[in-house]
Amino acid sequence: EAGVVQSPRYKIIEKKQPVAFWCNPISGHNTLYWYLQNLGQGPELLIRYENEEAVDDSQLPKDRFSAERLKGVDSTLKIQPAELGDSAVYLCASSKTSGGPPTGELFFGEGSRLTVL
Amino acid sequence: AQRVTQPEKLLSVFKGAPVELKCNYSYSGSPELFWYVQYSRQRLQLLLRHISRESIKGFTADLNKGETSFHLKKPFAQEEDSAMYYCALGGFKTIFGAGTRLFVKA
């Protein structure tokens, strides 16, 4: 079974440029997460989707970050414009939940490492 | 507020020695706790969850509600155990600790 797929794996851009990350979750997983992982830190949730609905985007910096999950499958996370402090690894994860708190296992992608110069 | 604390950034032990990675949590209610592991050049993956009370790769973790802890233990560390370990509090928003890097020396 294919795992969570993310692209690109690495991206180097100059500040003020836009960047987008793509995620394809495991087939059948209705919940999708975007996490931010700074160097030396654990993953921090940016946004959680249940199917196509963003049910928790409280930690997403909406002035420059946006995300979408059209048709409840693939998802895209965008940053525009990027700042130096956005350099980090952006992780996508998925899980299969059926109502109620998602207490099950999260399946992670390999991550997209962003470097902003 | 919900919080997960892993007090050790780095833990270095010799092969065959016991290892304990500490995790404390803050949560009002019945917690769902997990340990995730990230081996070199691999993705983050689940190691074990408290609800299943299983032993994976010789690791165990016991939930202590009185001490709000979920420490990860292994009686005899192996070199292949070297990795980053993250304790996580599950729920609508899974919260991760900062991680502990375990280095097992030959």
PDB file of C-alpha atoms in Angstrom:
ATOM      1  CA  GLU A   1       0.000   0.000   0.000  1.00  0.00           C
ATOM      2  CA  ALA A   2       1.347   3.419  -0.938  1.00  0.00           C
ATOM      3  CA  GLY A   3       1.953   5.705   1.983  1.00  0.00           C
ATOM      4  CA  VAL A   4       1.353   9.433   2.237  1.00  0.00           C
ATOM      5  CA  VAL A   5       3.077  11.140  -0.671  1.00  0.00           C
ATOM      6  CA  GLN A   6       4.414  14.669  -0.488  1.00  0.00           C
ATOM      7  CA  SER A   7       6.128  16.884  -3.004  1.00  0.00           C
ATOM      8  CA  PRO A   8       8.486  18.531  -3.424  1.00  0.00           C
ATOM      9  CA  ARG A   9      10.884  16.936  -0.960  1.00  0.00           C
ATOM     10  CA  TYR A  10      13.099  19.997  -0.969  1.00  0.00           C
ATOM     11  CA  LYS A  11      12.485  23.587  -1.979  1.00  0.00           C
ATOM     12  CA  ILE A  12      14.806  26.581  -1.837  1.00  0.00           C
ATOM     13  CA  ILE A  13      13.340  29.996  -2.525  1.00  0.00           C
ATOM     14  CA  GLU A  14      14.127  33.613  -1.862  1.00  0.00           C
ATOM     15  CA  LYS A  15      12.077  35.543   0.650  1.00  0.00           C
ATOM     16  CA  LYS A  16       8.886  37.105  -0.621  1.00  0.00           C
ATOM     17  CA  GLN A  17       8.486  34.356  -3.221  1.00  0.00           C
ATOM     18  CA  PRO A  18       5.479  32.015  -3.167  1.00  0.00           C
ATOM     19  CA  VAL A  19       5.746  28.274  -2.554  1.00  0.00           C
ATOM     20  CA  ALA A  20       3.300  25.399  -2.604  1.00  0.00           C
ATOM     21  CA  PHE A  21       3.399  21.905  -1.152  1.00  0.00           C
ATOM     22  CA  TRP A  22       1.278  19.012  -2.264  1.00  0.00           C
ATOM     23  CA  CYS A  23       0.072  15.972  -0.329  1.00  0.00           C
ATOM     24  CA  ASN A  24      -1.678  12.795  -1.393  1.00  0.00           C
ATOM     25  CA  PRO A  25      -2.981  10.881   1.641  1.00  0.00           C
ATOM     26  CA  ILE A  26      -3.453   7.151   1.989  1.00  0.00           C
ATOM     27  CA  SER A  27      -6.466   5.968   0.044  1.00  0.00           C
ATOM     28  CA  GLY A  28      -9.562   5.928   2.219  1.00  0.00           C
ATOM     29  CA  HIS A  29      -8.159   8.221   4.890  1.00  0.00           C
ATOM     30  CA  ASN A  30     -10.675  10.983   5.415  1.00  0.00           C
ATOM     31  CA  THR A  31      -8.624  13.071   7.838  1.00  0.00           C
ATOM     32  CA  LEU A  32      -5.623  15.030   6.599  1.00  0.00           C
ATOM     33  CA  TYR A  33      -3.213  17.125   8.634  1.00  0.00           C
ATOM     34  CA  TRP A  34      -0.510  19.633   7.828  1.00  0.00           C
ATOM     35  CA  TYR A  35       2.164  19.955  10.476  1.00  0.00           C
ATOM     36  CA  LEU A  36       5.086  22.356  10.735  1.00  0.00           C
ATOM     37  CA  GLN A  37       8.326  21.074  12.196  1.00  0.00           C
ATOM     38  CA  ASN A  38      11.026  23.549  13.084  1.00  0.00           C
ATOM     39  CA  LEU A  39      14.565  22.387  13.731  1.00  0.00           C
ATOM     40  CA  GLY A  40      14.829  20.716  17.113  1.00  0.00           C
ATOM     41  CA  GLN A  41      11.095  20.798  17.715  1.00  0.00           C
ATOM     42  CA  GLY A  42       8.244  18.382  17.450  1.00  0.00           C
ATOM     43  CA  PRO A  43       5.566  18.700  14.772  1.00  0.00           C
ATOM     44  CA  GLU A  44       3.004  21.464  15.356  1.00  0.00           C
ATOM     45  CA  LEU A  45      -0.433  21.292  13.773  1.00  0.00           C
ATOM     46  CA  LEU A  46      -1.232  23.914  11.160  1.00  0.00           C
ATOM     47  CA  ILE A  47      -4.543  22.641   9.842  1.00  0.00           C
ATOM     48  CA  ARG A  48      -6.737  19.556   9.995  1.00  0.00           C
ATOM     49  CA  TYR A  49      -9.258  18.474   7.360  1.00  0.00           C
ATOM     50  CA  GLU A  50     -12.176  16.111   7.727  1.00  0.00           C
ATOM     51  CA  ASN A  51     -12.872  15.214   4.123  1.00  0.00           C
ATOM     52  CA  GLU A  52     -12.900  18.566   2.334  1.00  0.00           C
ATOM     53  CA  GLU A  53     -13.721  20.662   5.382  1.00  0.00           C
ATOM     54  CA  ALA A  54     -11.040  22.459   7.365  1.00  0.00           C
ATOM     55  CA  VAL A  55     -12.204  21.686  10.900  1.00  0.00           C
ATOM     56  CA  ASP A  56      -9.225  23.186  12.721  1.00  0.00           C
ATOM     57  CA  ASP A  57      -7.152  25.959  11.187  1.00  0.00           C
ATOM     58  CA  SER A  58      -6.620  27.919  14.370  1.00  0.00           C
ATOM     59  CA  GLN A  59      -2.819  27.616  14.130  1.00  0.00           C
ATOM     60  CA  LEU A  60      -2.564  28.534  10.465  1.00  0.00           C
ATOM     61  CA  PRO A  61      -1.103  32.043   9.923  1.00  0.00           C
ATOM     62  CA  LYS A  62      -3.804  33.156   7.552  1.00  0.00           C
ATOM     63  CA  ASP A  63      -2.099  36.326   6.421  1.00  0.00           C
ATOM     64  CA  ARG A  64       0.373  34.344   4.347  1.00  0.00           C
ATOM     65  CA  PHE A  65      -0.612  30.675   4.574  1.00  0.00           C
ATOM     66  CA  SER A  66      -3.498  29.016   2.788  1.00  0.00           C
ATOM     67  CA  ALA A  67      -4.559  25.440   2.259  1.00  0.00           C
ATOM     68  CA  GLU A  68      -7.151  23.556   0.316  1.00  0.00           C
ATOM     69  CA  ARG A  69      -8.371  20.017  -0.017  1.00  0.00           C
ATOM     70  CA  LEU A  70     -10.570  19.896  -3.057  1.00  0.00           C
ATOM     71  CA  LYS A  71     -12.694  16.773  -3.400  1.00  0.00           C
ATOM     72  CA  GLY A  72     -11.505  15.599   0.007  1.00  0.00           C
ATOM     73  CA  VAL A  73      -8.418  13.789  -1.261  1.00  0.00           C
ATOM     74  CA  ASP A  74      -5.234  15.667  -2.224  1.00  0.00           C
ATOM     75  CA  SER A  75      -4.275  18.815  -0.405  1.00  0.00           C
ATOM     76  CA  THR A  76      -2.107  21.836  -1.148  1.00  0.00           C
ATOM     77  CA  LEU A  77      -0.460  24.144   1.362  1.00  0.00           C
ATOM     78  CA  LYS A  78       0.669  27.514   0.069  1.00  0.00           C
ATOM     79  CA  ILE A  79       2.814  30.279   1.500  1.00  0.00           C
ATOM     80  CA  GLN A  80       2.752  33.709  -0.098  1.00  0.00           C
ATOM     81  CA  PRO A  81       4.950  35.570   0.457  1.00  0.00           C
ATOM     82  CA  ALA A  82       7.515  33.389   2.211  1.00  0.00           C
ATOM     83  CA  GLU A  83       9.603  34.800   5.030  1.00  0.00           C
ATOM     84  CA  LEU A  84      12.953  33.710   6.415  1.00  0.00           C
ATOM     85  CA  GLY A  85      11.259  32.250   9.480  1.00  0.00           C
ATOM     86  CA  ASP A  86       9.198  29.882   7.343  1.00  0.00           C
ATOM     87  CA  SER A  87      12.249  27.684   6.786  1.00  0.00           C
ATOM     88  CA  ALA A  88      11.156  24.340   8.231  1.00  0.00           C
ATOM     89  CA  VAL A  89       9.857  20.910   7.324  1.00  0.00           C
ATOM     90  CA  TYR A  90       6.207  20.747   6.359  1.00  0.00           C
ATOM     91  CA  LEU A  91       4.677  17.380   7.166  1.00  0.00           C
ATOM     92  CA  CYS A  92       1.478  15.949   5.859  1.00  0.00           C
ATOM     93  CA  ALA A  93      -0.281  13.146   7.706  1.00  0.00           C
ATOM     94  CA  SER A  94      -3.506  11.241   7.274  1.00  0.00           C
ATOM     95  CA  SER A  95      -5.688   9.006   9.360  1.00  0.00           C
ATOM     96  CA  LYS A  96      -8.972   7.165   9.088  1.00  0.00           C
ATOM     97  CA  THR A  97     -11.598   8.388  11.511  1.00  0.00           C
ATOM     98  CA  SER A  98     -15.313   7.834  11.753  1.00  0.00           C
ATOM     99  CA  GLY A  99     -16.670  10.648  13.855  1.00  0.00           C
ATOM    100  CA  GLY A 100     -15.542  11.671  17.310  1.00  0.00           C
ATOM    101  CA  PRO A 101     -11.976  12.517  18.323  1.00  0.00           C
ATOM    102  CA  PRO A 102      -9.377  10.998  16.031  1.00  0.00           C
ATOM    103  CA  THR A 103      -7.493   8.816  18.482  1.00  0.00           C
ATOM    104  CA  GLY A 104      -5.927   6.539  15.949  1.00  0.00           C
ATOM    105  CA  GLU A 105      -2.545   6.375  14.323  1.00  0.00           C
ATOM    106  CA  LEU A 106      -1.284   9.186  12.127  1.00  0.00           C
ATOM    107  CA  PHE A 107       0.501   8.187   8.938  1.00  0.00           C
ATOM    108  CA  PHE A 108       3.112  10.707   7.884  1.00  0.00           C
ATOM    109  CA  GLY A 109       4.662  11.632   4.600  1.00  0.00           C
ATOM    110  CA  GLU A 110       8.387  12.184   4.206  1.00  0.00           C
ATOM    111  CA  GLY A 111       7.957  15.919   4.512  1.00  0.00           C
ATOM    112  CA  SER A 112       8.844  18.929   2.407  1.00  0.00           C
ATOM    113  CA  ARG A 113      11.908  20.814   3.575  1.00  0.00           C
ATOM    114  CA  LEU A 114      11.679  24.523   2.828  1.00  0.00           C
ATOM    115  CA  THR A 115      14.670  26.855   2.895  1.00  0.00           C
ATOM    116  CA  VAL A 116      13.977  30.550   2.521  1.00  0.00           C
ATOM    117  CA  LEU A 117      17.015  32.678   1.637  1.00  0.00           C
TER     118      LEU A 117
ATOM    119  CA  ALA B   1      -3.692  23.671  28.317  1.00  0.00           C
ATOM    120  CA  GLN B   2      -2.663  20.453  26.668  1.00  0.00           C
ATOM    121  CA  ARG B   3       1.066  19.972  26.650  1.00  0.00           C
ATOM    122  CA  VAL B   4       3.668  17.248  26.193  1.00  0.00           C
ATOM    123  CA  THR B   5       7.092  17.600  27.752  1.00  0.00           C
ATOM    124  CA  GLN B   6      10.141  15.560  26.907  1.00  0.00           C
ATOM    125  CA  PRO B   7      12.853  16.867  29.215  1.00  0.00           C
ATOM    126  CA  GLU B   8      15.812  15.254  27.470  1.00  0.00           C
ATOM    127  CA  LYS B   9      16.971  16.466  24.062  1.00  0.00           C
ATOM    128  CA  LEU B  10      19.623  13.778  23.827  1.00  0.00           C
ATOM    129  CA  LEU B  11      20.045  10.449  25.542  1.00  0.00           C
ATOM    130  CA  SER B  12      23.179   8.413  24.980  1.00  0.00           C
ATOM    131  CA  VAL B  13      23.525   4.846  26.264  1.00  0.00           C
ATOM    132  CA  PHE B  14      25.720   1.867  25.579  1.00  0.00           C
ATOM    133  CA  LYS B  15      24.423  -1.157  23.711  1.00  0.00           C
ATOM    134  CA  GLY B  16      22.800  -3.595  26.113  1.00  0.00           C
ATOM    135  CA  ALA B  17      22.074  -0.946  28.726  1.00  0.00           C
ATOM    136  CA  PRO B  18      18.531  -0.117  29.824  1.00  0.00           C
ATOM    137  CA  VAL B  19      16.974   2.991  28.376  1.00  0.00           C
ATOM    138  CA  GLU B  20      14.131   5.205  29.537  1.00  0.00           C
ATOM    139  CA  LEU B  21      12.849   8.163  27.554  1.00  0.00           C
ATOM    140  CA  LYS B  22      10.776  10.443  29.698  1.00  0.00           C
ATOM    141  CA  CYS B  23       7.450  11.993  28.757  1.00  0.00           C
ATOM    142  CA  ASN B  24       5.097  14.066  30.878  1.00  0.00           C
ATOM    143  CA  TYR B  25       1.786  15.401  29.726  1.00  0.00           C
ATOM    144  CA  SER B  26      -0.798  17.944  30.753  1.00  0.00           C
ATOM    145  CA  TYR B  27      -4.401  17.039  29.951  1.00  0.00           C
ATOM    146  CA  SER B  28      -7.686  17.238  31.792  1.00  0.00           C
ATOM    147  CA  GLY B  29      -9.441  13.997  30.989  1.00  0.00           C
ATOM    148  CA  SER B  30      -8.507  10.519  29.844  1.00  0.00           C
ATOM    149  CA  PRO B  31      -5.461  10.898  27.611  1.00  0.00           C
ATOM    150  CA  GLU B  32      -4.645   8.960  24.481  1.00  0.00           C
ATOM    151  CA  LEU B  33      -0.872   8.712  24.419  1.00  0.00           C
ATOM    152  CA  PHE B  34       1.512   7.557  21.733  1.00  0.00           C
ATOM    153  CA  TRP B  35       5.194   7.195  21.019  1.00  0.00           C
ATOM    154  CA  TYR B  36       6.353   7.959  17.494  1.00  0.00           C
ATOM    155  CA  VAL B  37       9.823   7.233  16.153  1.00  0.00           C
ATOM    156  CA  GLN B  38      11.828   8.634  13.278  1.00  0.00           C
ATOM    157  CA  TYR B  39      14.825   6.615  12.137  1.00  0.00           C
ATOM    158  CA  SER B  40      17.506   8.259  10.030  1.00  0.00           C
ATOM    159  CA  ARG B  41      16.212   9.121   6.555  1.00  0.00           C
ATOM    160  CA  GLN B  42      12.786   7.635   7.288  1.00  0.00           C
ATOM    161  CA  ARG B  43       9.405   9.142   7.945  1.00  0.00           C
ATOM    162  CA  LEU B  44       7.839   9.596  11.318  1.00  0.00           C
ATOM    163  CA  GLN B  45       5.959   6.454  12.312  1.00  0.00           C
ATOM    164  CA  LEU B  46       3.997   5.104  15.222  1.00  0.00           C
ATOM    165  CA  LEU B  47       5.964   2.987  17.675  1.00  0.00           C
ATOM    166  CA  LEU B  48       3.282   2.195  20.202  1.00  0.00           C
ATOM    167  CA  ARG B  49       0.102   3.499  21.813  1.00  0.00           C
ATOM    168  CA  HIS B  50      -0.847   3.164  25.447  1.00  0.00           C
ATOM    169  CA  ILE B  51      -4.320   1.806  24.783  1.00  0.00           C
ATOM    170  CA  SER B  52      -3.044  -1.357  23.151  1.00  0.00           C
ATOM    171  CA  ARG B  53      -0.532  -2.107  25.944  1.00  0.00           C
ATOM    172  CA  GLU B  54       1.734  -3.850  23.472  1.00  0.00           C
ATOM    173  CA  SER B  55       5.481  -4.201  23.259  1.00  0.00           C
ATOM    174  CA  ILE B  56       7.044  -3.142  19.992  1.00  0.00           C
ATOM    175  CA  LYS B  57      10.717  -3.845  19.261  1.00  0.00           C
ATOM    176  CA  GLY B  58      11.156  -4.529  22.965  1.00  0.00           C
ATOM    177  CA  PHE B  59       9.827  -1.100  23.970  1.00  0.00           C
ATOM    178  CA  THR B  60       7.046  -0.645  26.488  1.00  0.00           C
ATOM    179  CA  ALA B  61       5.375   2.402  27.951  1.00  0.00           C
ATOM    180  CA  ASP B  62       3.076   2.600  30.945  1.00  0.00           C
ATOM    181  CA  LEU B  63       0.610   5.378  31.503  1.00  0.00           C
ATOM    182  CA  ASN B  64       0.887   6.772  35.019  1.00  0.00           C
ATOM    183  CA  LYS B  65      -2.060   9.104  35.528  1.00  0.00           C
ATOM    184  CA  GLY B  66      -0.927  10.072  39.018  1.00  0.00           C
ATOM    185  CA  GLU B  67       2.396  11.350  37.737  1.00  0.00           C
ATOM    186  CA  THR B  68       0.974  12.303  34.319  1.00  0.00           C
ATOM    187  CA  SER B  69       3.785  10.384  32.678  1.00  0.00           C
ATOM    188  CA  PHE B  70       4.175   7.974  29.791  1.00  0.00           C
ATOM    189  CA  HIS B  71       7.830   7.007  29.837  1.00  0.00           C
ATOM    190  CA  LEU B  72       9.227   4.716  27.143  1.00  0.00           C
ATOM    191  CA  LYS B  73      11.436   1.883  28.325  1.00  0.00           C
ATOM    192  CA  LYS B  74      13.570  -0.874  26.933  1.00  0.00           C
ATOM    193  CA  PRO B  75      15.642  -3.218  29.090  1.00  0.00           C
ATOM    194  CA  PHE B  76      18.473  -3.754  26.606  1.00  0.00           C
ATOM    195  CA  ALA B  77      19.155  -1.061  24.020  1.00  0.00           C
ATOM    196  CA  GLN B  78      20.322  -2.010  20.536  1.00  0.00           C
ATOM    197  CA  GLU B  79      22.283   0.106  18.055  1.00  0.00           C
ATOM    198  CA  GLU B  80      19.327   0.057  15.677  1.00  0.00           C
ATOM    199  CA  ASP B  81      17.255   1.831  18.322  1.00  0.00           C
ATOM    200  CA  SER B  82      19.164   5.037  17.607  1.00  0.00           C
ATOM    201  CA  ALA B  83      16.532   7.494  16.393  1.00  0.00           C
ATOM    202  CA  MET B  84      14.373  10.478  17.318  1.00  0.00           C
ATOM    203  CA  TYR B  85      11.504   9.608  19.635  1.00  0.00           C
ATOM    204  CA  TYR B  86       8.422  11.774  20.037  1.00  0.00           C
ATOM    205  CA  CYS B  87       5.783  11.422  22.694  1.00  0.00           C
ATOM    206  CA  ALA B  88       2.342  12.525  21.520  1.00  0.00           C
ATOM    207  CA  LEU B  89      -1.019  13.301  23.093  1.00  0.00           C
ATOM    208  CA  GLY B  90      -3.846  12.233  20.803  1.00  0.00           C
ATOM    209  CA  GLY B  91      -7.233  13.746  20.241  1.00  0.00           C
ATOM    210  CA  PHE B  92      -8.691  16.236  17.787  1.00  0.00           C
ATOM    211  CA  LYS B  93      -5.293  17.949  17.753  1.00  0.00           C
ATOM    212  CA  THR B  94      -2.439  15.515  18.253  1.00  0.00           C
ATOM    213  CA  ILE B  95       0.242  17.343  20.215  1.00  0.00           C
ATOM    214  CA  PHE B  96       3.855  16.278  20.031  1.00  0.00           C
ATOM    215  CA  GLY B  97       6.696  16.773  22.436  1.00  0.00           C
ATOM    216  CA  ALA B  98       9.964  18.297  21.254  1.00  0.00           C
ATOM    217  CA  GLY B  99      11.535  14.866  20.907  1.00  0.00           C
ATOM    218  CA  THR B 100      14.480  12.994  22.379  1.00  0.00           C
ATOM    219  CA  ARG B 101      17.361  11.796  20.275  1.00  0.00           C
ATOM    220  CA  LEU B 102      18.486   8.369  21.425  1.00  0.00           C
ATOM    221  CA  PHE B 103      22.022   7.378  20.562  1.00  0.00           C
ATOM    222  CA  VAL B 104      23.049   3.818  21.318  1.00  0.00           C
ATOM    223  CA  LYS B 105      26.793   3.367  21.361  1.00  0.00           C
ATOM    224  CA  ALA B 106      28.498   0.127  20.431  1.00  0.00           C
TER     225      ALA B 106
END
